[in-house]
CSV table of C-alpha atoms in Angstrom, one decimal:
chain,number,residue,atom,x,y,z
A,9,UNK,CA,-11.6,8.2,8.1
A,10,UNK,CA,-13.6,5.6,10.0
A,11,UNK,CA,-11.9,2.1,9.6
A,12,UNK,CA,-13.8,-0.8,8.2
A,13,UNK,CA,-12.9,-3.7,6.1
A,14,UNK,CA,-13.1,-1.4,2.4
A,15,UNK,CA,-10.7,0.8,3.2
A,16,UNK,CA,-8.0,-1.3,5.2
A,17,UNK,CA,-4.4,-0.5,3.8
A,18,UNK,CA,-5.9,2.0,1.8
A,19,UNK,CA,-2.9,3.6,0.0
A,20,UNK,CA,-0.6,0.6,1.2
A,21,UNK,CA,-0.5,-2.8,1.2
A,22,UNK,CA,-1.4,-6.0,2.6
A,23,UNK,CA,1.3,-8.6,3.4
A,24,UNK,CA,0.9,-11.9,4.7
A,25,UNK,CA,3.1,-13.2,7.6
A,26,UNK,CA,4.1,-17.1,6.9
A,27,UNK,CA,3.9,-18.8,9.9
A,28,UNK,CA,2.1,-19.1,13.7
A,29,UNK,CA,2.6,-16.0,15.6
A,30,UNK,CA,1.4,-15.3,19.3
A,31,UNK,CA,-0.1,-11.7,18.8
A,32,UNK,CA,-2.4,-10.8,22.1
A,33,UNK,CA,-2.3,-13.8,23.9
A,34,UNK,CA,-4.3,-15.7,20.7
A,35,UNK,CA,-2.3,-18.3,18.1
A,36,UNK,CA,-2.4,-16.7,14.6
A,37,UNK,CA,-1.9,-18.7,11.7
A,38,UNK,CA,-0.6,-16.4,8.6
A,39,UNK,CA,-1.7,-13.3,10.0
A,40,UNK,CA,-2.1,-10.6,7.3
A,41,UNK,CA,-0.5,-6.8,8.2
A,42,UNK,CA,-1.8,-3.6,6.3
A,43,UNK,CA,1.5,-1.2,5.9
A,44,UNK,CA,2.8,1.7,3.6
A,45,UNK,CA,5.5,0.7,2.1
A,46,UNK,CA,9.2,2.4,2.5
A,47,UNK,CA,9.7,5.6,0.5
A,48,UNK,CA,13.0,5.6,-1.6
A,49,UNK,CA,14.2,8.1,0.8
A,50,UNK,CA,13.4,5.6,3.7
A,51,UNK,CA,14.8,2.8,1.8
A,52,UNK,CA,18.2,4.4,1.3
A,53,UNK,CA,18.7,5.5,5.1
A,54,UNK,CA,17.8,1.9,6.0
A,55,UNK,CA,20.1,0.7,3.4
A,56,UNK,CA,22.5,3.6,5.1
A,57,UNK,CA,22.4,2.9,8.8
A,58,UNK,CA,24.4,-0.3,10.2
A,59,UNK,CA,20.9,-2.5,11.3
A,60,UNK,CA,23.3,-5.3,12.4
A,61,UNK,CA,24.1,-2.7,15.5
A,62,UNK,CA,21.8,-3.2,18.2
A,63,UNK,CA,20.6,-0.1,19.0
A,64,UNK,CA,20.3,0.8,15.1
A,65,UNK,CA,18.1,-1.9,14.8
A,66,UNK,CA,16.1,-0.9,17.3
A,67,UNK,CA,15.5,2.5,16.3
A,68,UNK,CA,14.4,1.5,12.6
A,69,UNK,CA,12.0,-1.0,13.6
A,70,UNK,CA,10.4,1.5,16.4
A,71,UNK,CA,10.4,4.2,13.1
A,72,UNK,CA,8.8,1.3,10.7
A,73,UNK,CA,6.0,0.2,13.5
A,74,UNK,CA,4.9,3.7,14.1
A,75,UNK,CA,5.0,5.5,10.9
A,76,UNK,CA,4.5,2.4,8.4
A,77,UNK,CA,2.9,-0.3,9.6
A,78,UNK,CA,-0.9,0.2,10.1
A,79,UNK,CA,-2.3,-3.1,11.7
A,80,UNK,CA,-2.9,-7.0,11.9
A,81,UNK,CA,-6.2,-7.3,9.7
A,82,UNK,CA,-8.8,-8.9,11.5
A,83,UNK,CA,-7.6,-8.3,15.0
A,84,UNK,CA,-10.0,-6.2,15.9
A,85,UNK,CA,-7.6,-4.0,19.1
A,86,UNK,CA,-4.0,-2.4,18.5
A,87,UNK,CA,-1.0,-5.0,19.3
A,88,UNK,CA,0.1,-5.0,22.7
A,89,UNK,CA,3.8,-4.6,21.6
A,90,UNK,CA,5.2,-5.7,25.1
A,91,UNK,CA,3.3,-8.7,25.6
A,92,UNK,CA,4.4,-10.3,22.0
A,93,UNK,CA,6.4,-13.3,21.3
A,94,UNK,CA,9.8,-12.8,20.4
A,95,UNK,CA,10.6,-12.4,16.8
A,96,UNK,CA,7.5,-11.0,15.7
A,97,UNK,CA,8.4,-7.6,15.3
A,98,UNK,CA,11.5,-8.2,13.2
A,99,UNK,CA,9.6,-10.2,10.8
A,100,UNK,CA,6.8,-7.4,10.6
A,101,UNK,CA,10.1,-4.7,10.0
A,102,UNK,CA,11.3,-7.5,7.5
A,103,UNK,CA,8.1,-7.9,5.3
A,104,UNK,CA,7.8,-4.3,5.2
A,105,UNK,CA,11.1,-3.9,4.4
A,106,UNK,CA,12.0,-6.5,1.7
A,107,UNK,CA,8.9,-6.0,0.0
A,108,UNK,CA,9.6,-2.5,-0.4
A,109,UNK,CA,13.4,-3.3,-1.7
A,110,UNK,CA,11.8,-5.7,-3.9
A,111,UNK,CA,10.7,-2.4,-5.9
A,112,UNK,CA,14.2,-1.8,-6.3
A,113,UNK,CA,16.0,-5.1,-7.0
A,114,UNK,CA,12.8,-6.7,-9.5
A,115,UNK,CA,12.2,-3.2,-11.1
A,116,UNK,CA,10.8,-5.1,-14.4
A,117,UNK,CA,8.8,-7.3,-12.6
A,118,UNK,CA,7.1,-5.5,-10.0
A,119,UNK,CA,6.2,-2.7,-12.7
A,120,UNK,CA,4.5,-6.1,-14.6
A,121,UNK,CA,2.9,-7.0,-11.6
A,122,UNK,CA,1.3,-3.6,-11.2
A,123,UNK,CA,0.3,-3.0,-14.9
A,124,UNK,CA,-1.7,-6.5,-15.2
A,125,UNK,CA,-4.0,-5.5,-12.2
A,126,UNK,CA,-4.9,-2.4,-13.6
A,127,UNK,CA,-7.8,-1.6,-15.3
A,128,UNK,CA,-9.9,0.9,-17.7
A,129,UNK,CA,-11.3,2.4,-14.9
A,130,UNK,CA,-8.0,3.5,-13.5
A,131,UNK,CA,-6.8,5.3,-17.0
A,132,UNK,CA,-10.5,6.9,-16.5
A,133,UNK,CA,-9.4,8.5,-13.0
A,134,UNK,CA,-6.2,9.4,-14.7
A,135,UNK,CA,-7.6,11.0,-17.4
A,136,UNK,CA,-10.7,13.0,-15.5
A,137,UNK,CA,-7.7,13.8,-13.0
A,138,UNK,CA,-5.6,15.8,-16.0
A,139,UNK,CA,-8.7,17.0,-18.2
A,140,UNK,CA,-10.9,18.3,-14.8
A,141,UNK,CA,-8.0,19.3,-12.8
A,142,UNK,CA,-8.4,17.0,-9.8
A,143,UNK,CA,-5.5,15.5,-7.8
A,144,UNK,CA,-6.0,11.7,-9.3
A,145,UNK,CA,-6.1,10.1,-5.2
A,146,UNK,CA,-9.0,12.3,-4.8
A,147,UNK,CA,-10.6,10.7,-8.6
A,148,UNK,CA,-9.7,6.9,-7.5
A,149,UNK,CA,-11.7,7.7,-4.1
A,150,UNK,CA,-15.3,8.7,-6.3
A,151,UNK,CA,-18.0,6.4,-6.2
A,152,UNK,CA,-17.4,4.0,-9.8
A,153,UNK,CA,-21.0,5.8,-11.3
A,154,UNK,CA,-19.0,9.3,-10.6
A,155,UNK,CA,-15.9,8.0,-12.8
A,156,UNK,CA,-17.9,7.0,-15.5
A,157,UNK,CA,-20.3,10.3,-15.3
A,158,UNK,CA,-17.4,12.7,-15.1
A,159,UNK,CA,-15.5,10.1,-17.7
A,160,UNK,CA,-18.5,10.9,-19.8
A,161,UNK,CA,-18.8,14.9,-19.1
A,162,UNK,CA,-14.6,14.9,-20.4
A,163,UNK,CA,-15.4,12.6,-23.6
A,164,UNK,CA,-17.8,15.4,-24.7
A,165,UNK,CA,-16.3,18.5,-23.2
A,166,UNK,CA,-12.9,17.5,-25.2
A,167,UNK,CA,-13.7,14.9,-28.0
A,168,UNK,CA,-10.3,15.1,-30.0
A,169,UNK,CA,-8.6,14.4,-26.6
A,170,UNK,CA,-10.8,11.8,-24.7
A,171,UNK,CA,-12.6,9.2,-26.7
A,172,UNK,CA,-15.9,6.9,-25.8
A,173,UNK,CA,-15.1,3.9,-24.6
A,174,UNK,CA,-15.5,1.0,-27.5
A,175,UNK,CA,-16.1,-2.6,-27.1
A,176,UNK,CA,-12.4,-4.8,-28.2
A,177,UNK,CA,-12.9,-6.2,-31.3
């Protein structure tokens, strides 16, 4: 997929980066990373591994920048890695890394966080993804006049499962 501002962290996440940071030579002021976050089996070998050992360390945040994180929004060129200031890469591994754990350790709250942002249209994909067979990442990737036509095509091909939308009373 060709990149471009719509589908930046597309399957991840965006985290913002408090401070000034030298990245390229230019000042950045809060810079904003696109990432995956950890998968449970990468959280517990993080957990597992000693990261206060030097060479440890090293090794996770080399496996975290080249399998997880994606890029600095807005940059416009990949990081020149050698030529950063110090620190920066620990708190890019760090971000990545706690918000991931925060999954873990605010289970009630991050689950909250998730459900409020989602919307009809998303138990639409889910439901055309069960009732026409379609893995539901492929469904969430249709045009939104494609959910609501195929949305439409299930509420008639199976109208004691899937009902018509309805205005809230």
């Amino acid at each position: 997929m060709d990149y471009n501002i719509l589908n930046v962290s597309d399957g991840g996440v965006l985290i913002t980066l408090r401070g000034h940071f030298t990245i390229n030579r230019v000042v950045y002021q809060d810079p904003i990373i696109s990432a995956r976050l950890l998968t449970m089996h990468e959280i517990e070998r993080v957990n597992y591994l000693n990261i206060e050992h030097p060479v440890s360390r090293m090794q996770i945040e080399e496996d975290i920048l080249h399998n997880v994180f994606d890029e600095v929004i807005g940059l416009g060129t990949s990081v020149d890695w050698d030529d950063c200031e110090a620190g920066f890469i620990e708190t890019i591994v760090n971000a990545i890394t706690l918000t991931s754990i925060a999954y873990l350790t605010d289970t009630i709250n991050q689950f909250n966080i998730v459900a409020n942002t989602l919307h009809v249209v998303n138990s639409m994909c889910a439901i055309i993804s069960r009732f026409m067979c379609t893995p539901f990442s492929e469904v969430e990737k249709l045009p939104i006049n494609e959910v609501f036509r195929r949305y439409a095509i299930c509420t008639i091909a199976f109208p004691k499962e899937v009902m018509p939308l309805k205005e809230e009373e």
